PDB file of C-alpha atoms and ligand atoms in Angstrom:
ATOM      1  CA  UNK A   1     108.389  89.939 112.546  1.00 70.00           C
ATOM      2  CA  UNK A   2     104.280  89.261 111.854  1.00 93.00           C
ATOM      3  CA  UNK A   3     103.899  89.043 108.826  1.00 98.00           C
ATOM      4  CA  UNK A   4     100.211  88.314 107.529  1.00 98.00           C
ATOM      5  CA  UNK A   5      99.011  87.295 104.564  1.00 98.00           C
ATOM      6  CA  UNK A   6      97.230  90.148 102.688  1.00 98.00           C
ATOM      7  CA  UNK A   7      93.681  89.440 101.251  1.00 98.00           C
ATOM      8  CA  UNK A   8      93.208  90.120  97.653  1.00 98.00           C
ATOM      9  CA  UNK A   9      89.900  91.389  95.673  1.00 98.00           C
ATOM     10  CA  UNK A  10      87.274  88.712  95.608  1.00 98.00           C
ATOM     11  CA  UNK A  11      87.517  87.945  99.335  1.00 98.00           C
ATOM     12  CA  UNK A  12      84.242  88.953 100.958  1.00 98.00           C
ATOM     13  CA  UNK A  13      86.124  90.066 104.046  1.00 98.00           C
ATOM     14  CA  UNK A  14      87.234  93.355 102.065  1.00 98.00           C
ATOM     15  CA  UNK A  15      83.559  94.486 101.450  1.00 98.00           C
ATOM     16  CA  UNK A  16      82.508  94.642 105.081  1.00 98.00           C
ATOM     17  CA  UNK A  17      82.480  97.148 107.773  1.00 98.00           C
ATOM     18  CA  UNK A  18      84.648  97.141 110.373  1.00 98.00           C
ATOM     19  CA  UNK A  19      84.162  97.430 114.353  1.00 98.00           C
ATOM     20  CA  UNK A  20      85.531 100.448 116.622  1.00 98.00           C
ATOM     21  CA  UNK A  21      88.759  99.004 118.769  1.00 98.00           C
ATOM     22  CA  UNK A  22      87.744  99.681 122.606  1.00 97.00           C
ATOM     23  CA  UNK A  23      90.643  99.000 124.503  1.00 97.00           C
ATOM     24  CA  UNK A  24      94.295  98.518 123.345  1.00 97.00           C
ATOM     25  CA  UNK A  25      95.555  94.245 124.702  1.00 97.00           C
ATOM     26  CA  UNK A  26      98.090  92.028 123.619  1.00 97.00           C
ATOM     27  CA  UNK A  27      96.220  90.767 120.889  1.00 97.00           C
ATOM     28  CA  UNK A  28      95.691  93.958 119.236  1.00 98.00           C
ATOM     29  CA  UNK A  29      99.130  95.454 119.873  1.00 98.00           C
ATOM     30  CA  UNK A  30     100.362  92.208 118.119  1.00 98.00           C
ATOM     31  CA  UNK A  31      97.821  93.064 115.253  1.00 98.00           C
ATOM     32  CA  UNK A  32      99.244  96.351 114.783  1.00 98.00           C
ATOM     33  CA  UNK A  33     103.158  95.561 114.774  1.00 98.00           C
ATOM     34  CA  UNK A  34     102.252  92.662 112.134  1.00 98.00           C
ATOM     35  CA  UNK A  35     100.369  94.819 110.170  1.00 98.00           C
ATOM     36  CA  UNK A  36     103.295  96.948 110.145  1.00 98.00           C
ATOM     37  CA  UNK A  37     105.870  94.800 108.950  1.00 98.00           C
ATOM     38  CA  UNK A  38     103.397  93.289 106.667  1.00 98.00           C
ATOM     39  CA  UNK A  39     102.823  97.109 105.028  1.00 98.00           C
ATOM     40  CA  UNK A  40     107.058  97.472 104.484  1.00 97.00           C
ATOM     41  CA  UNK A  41     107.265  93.893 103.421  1.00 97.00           C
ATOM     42  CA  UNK A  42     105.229  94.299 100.858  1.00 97.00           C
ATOM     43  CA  UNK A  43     106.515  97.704 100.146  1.00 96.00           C
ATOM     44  CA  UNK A  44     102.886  99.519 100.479  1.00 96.00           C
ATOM     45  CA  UNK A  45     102.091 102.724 101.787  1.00 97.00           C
ATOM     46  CA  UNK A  46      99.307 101.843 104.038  1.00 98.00           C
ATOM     47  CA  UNK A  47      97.668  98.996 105.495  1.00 98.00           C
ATOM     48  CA  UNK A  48      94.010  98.519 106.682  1.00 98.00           C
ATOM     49  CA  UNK A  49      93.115  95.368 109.162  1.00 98.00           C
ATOM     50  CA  UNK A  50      90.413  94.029 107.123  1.00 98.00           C
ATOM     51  CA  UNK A  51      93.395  93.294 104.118  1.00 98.00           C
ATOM     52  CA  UNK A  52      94.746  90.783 106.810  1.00 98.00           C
ATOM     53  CA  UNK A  53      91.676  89.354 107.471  1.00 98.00           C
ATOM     54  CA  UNK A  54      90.394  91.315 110.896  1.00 98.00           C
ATOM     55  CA  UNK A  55      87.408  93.592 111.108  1.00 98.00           C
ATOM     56  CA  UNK A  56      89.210  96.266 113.596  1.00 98.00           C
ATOM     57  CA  UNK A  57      89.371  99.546 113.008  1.00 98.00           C
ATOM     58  CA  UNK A  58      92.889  99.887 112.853  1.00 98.00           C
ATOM     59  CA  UNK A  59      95.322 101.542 109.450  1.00 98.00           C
ATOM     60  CA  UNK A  60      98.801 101.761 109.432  1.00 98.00           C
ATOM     61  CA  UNK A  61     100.279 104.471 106.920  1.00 98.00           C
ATOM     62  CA  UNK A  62     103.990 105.328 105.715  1.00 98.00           C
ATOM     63  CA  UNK A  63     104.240 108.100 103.044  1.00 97.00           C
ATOM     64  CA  UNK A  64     108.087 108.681 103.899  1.00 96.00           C
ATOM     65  CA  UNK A  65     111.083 108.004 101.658  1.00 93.00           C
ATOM     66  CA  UNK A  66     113.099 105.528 103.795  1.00 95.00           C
ATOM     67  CA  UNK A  67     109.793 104.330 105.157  1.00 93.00           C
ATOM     68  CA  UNK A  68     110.389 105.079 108.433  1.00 95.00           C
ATOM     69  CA  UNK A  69     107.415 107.181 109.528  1.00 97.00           C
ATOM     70  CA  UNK A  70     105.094 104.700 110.678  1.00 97.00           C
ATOM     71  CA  UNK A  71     101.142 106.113 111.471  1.00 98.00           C
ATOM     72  CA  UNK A  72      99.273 103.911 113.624  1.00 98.00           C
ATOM     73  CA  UNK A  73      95.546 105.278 113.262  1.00 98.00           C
ATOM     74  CA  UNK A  74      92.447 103.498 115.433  1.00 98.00           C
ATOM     75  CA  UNK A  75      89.425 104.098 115.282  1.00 98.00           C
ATOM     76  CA  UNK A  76      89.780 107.364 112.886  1.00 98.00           C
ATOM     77  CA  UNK A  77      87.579 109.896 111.526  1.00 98.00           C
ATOM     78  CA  UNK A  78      87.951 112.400 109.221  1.00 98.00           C
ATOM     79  CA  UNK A  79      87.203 115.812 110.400  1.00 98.00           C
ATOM     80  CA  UNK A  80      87.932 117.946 107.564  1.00 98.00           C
ATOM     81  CA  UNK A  81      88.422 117.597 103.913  1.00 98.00           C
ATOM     82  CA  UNK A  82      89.672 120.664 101.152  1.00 98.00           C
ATOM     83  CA  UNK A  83      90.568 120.267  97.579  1.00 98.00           C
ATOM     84  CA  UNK A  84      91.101 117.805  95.158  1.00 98.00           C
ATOM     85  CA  UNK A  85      93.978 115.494  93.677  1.00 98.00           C
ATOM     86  CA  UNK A  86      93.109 113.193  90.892  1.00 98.00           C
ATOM     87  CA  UNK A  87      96.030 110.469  90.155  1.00 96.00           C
ATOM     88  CA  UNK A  88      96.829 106.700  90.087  1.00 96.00           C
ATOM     89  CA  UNK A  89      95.894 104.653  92.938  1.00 97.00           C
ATOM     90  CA  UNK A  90      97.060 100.980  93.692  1.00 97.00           C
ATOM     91  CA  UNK A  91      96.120  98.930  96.794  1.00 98.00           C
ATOM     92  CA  UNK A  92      97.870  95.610  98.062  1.00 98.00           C
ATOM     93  CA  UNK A  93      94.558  93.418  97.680  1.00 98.00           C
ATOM     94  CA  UNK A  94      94.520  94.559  94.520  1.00 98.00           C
ATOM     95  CA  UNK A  95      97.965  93.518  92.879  1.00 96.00           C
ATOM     96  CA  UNK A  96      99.583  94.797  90.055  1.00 95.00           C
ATOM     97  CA  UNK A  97      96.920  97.216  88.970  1.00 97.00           C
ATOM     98  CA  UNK A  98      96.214 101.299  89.413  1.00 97.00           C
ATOM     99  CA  UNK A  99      93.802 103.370  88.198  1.00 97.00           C
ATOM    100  CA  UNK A 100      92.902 107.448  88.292  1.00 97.00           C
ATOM    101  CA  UNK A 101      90.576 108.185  91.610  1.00 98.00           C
ATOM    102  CA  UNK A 102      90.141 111.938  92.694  1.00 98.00           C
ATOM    103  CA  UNK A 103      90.374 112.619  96.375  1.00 98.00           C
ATOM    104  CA  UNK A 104      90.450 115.438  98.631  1.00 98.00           C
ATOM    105  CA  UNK A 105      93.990 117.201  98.749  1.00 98.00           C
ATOM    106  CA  UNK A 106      93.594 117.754 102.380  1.00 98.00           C
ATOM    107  CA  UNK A 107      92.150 116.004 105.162  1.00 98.00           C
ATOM    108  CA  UNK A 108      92.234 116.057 108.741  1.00 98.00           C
ATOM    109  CA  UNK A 109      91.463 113.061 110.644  1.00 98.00           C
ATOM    110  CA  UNK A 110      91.277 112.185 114.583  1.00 98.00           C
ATOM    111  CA  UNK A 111      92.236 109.041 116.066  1.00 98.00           C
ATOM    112  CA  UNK A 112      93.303 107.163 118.534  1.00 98.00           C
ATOM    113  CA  UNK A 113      97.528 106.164 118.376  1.00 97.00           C
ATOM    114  CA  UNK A 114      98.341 102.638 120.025  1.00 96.00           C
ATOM    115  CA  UNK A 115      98.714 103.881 123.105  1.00 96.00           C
ATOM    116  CA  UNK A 116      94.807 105.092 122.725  1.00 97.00           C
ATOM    117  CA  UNK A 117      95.622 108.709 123.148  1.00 98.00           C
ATOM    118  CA  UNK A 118      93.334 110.819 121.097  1.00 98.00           C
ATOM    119  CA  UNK A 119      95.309 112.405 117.816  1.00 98.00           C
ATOM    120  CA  UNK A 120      94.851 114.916 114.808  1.00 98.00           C
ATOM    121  CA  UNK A 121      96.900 114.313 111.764  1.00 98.00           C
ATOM    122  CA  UNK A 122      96.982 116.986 108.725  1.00 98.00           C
ATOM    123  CA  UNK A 123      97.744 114.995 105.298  1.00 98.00           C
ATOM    124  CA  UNK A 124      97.887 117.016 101.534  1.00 98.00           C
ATOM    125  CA  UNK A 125      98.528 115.021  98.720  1.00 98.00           C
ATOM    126  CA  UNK A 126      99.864 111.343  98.884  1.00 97.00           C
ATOM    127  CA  UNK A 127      99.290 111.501 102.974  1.00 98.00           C
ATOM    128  CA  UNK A 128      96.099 112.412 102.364  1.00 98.00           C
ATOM    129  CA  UNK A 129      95.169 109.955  99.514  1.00 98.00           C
ATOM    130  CA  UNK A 130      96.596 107.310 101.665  1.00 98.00           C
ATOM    131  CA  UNK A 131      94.620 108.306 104.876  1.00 98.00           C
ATOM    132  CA  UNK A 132      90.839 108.678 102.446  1.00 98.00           C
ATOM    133  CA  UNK A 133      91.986 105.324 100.695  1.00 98.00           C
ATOM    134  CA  UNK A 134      92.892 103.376 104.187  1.00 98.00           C
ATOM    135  CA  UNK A 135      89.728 104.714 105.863  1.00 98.00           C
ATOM    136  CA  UNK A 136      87.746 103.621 103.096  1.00 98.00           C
ATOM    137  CA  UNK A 137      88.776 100.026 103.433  1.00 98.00           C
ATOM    138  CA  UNK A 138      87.455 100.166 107.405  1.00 98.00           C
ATOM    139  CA  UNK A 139      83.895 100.716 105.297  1.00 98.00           C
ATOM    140  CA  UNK A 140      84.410  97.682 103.246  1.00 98.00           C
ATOM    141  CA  UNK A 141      85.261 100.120 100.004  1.00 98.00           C
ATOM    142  CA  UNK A 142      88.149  99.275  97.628  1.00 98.00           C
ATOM    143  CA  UNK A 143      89.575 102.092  95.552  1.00 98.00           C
ATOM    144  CA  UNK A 144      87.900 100.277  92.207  1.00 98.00           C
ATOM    145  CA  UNK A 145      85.135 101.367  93.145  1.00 97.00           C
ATOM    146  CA  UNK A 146      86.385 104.778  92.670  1.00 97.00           C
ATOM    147  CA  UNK A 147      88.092 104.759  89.437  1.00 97.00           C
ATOM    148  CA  UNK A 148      87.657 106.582  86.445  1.00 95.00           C
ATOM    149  CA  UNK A 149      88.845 104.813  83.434  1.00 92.00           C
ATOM    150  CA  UNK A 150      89.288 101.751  84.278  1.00 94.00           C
ATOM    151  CA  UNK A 151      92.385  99.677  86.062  1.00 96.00           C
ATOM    152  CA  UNK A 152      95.515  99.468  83.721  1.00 96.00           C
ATOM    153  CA  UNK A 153      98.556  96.967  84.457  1.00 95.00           C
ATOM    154  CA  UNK A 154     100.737  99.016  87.317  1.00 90.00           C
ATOM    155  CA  UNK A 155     103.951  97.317  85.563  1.00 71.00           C
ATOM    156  CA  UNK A 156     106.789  99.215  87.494  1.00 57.00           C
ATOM    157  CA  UNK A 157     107.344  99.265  90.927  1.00 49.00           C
ATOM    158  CA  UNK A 158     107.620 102.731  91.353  1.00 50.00           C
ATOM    159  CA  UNK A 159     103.612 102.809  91.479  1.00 47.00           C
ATOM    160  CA  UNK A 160     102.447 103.455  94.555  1.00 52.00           C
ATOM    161  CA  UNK A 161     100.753 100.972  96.463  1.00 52.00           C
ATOM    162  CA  UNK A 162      98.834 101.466  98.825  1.00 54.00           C
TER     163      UNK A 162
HETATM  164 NI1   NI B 201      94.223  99.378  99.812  1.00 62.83          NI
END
């Protein structure tokens, strides 16, 4: 178990771009497993690298119930996007507070998995809301930026967070 202390609005590190992953080592395979247990530790649905303090292109998302669905995404790009969803959003560097952000319903993205095989992965609603939120971090974007409305107090822990 890695886990990594998440970095909360305010830190400069979550404004800035972040650089493509080349080849999968040790140190980033140890980057991905801690970001991992640092996403279910802290109950979120996703996980960029800059929110732990590295500038790789890396997200790890889990939409699933038990949370056992791990998506290891690197270096990912969204191909296609279709529809719209407009509903609370919450993000770990941003604690205890959601707020209304439309997004696509659909999007297809292609990556790279850890073992730097290419991928396509096919998200509608919360999948997809996690994978536009997640890639928006790797541009140094937090979902506030996005909201309509204003942030109000996320108070139960049913909200997601993401
Ligand atoms: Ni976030």
């Amino acid at each position: 178990m890695g886990i990594r202390k998440i970095r909360k609005i305010g830190d400069d590190i979550l404004t800035k771009r972040s650089r493509e992953v080349k080849e999968m080592d040790h140190r980033t395979a140890t980057l991905i497993d801690d970001m991992l247990d640092t996403m279910y530790d802290a109950d979120g649905v996703g996980l960029a690298a800059p929110q732990v303090g590295i500038l790789k292109r890396i997200v790890v998302i889990d939409v699933s119930a038990e949370a056992n669905q791990p998506i290891v995404l690197i270096n990912p790009k969204i191909l296609e996007m279709s529809g719209e969803q407009t509903g609370d959003e919450a993000c770990l560097s941003v604690p205890g507070k959601a707020g209304q952000v439309t997004r696509p319903n659909y999007v297809k993205v292609r990556a790279k998995n850890r073992e730097m095989q290419e991928i396509e992965i096919e998200g509608t609603e919360l999948l997809a809301r996690a994978l536009c939120h997640e890639l928006d971090h790797l541009e140094g974007m937090l979902y506030v930026e996005r909201v309509k409305g204003g942030l109000h107090d996320a108070g139960n822990k049913e909200q997601e967070e993401d």
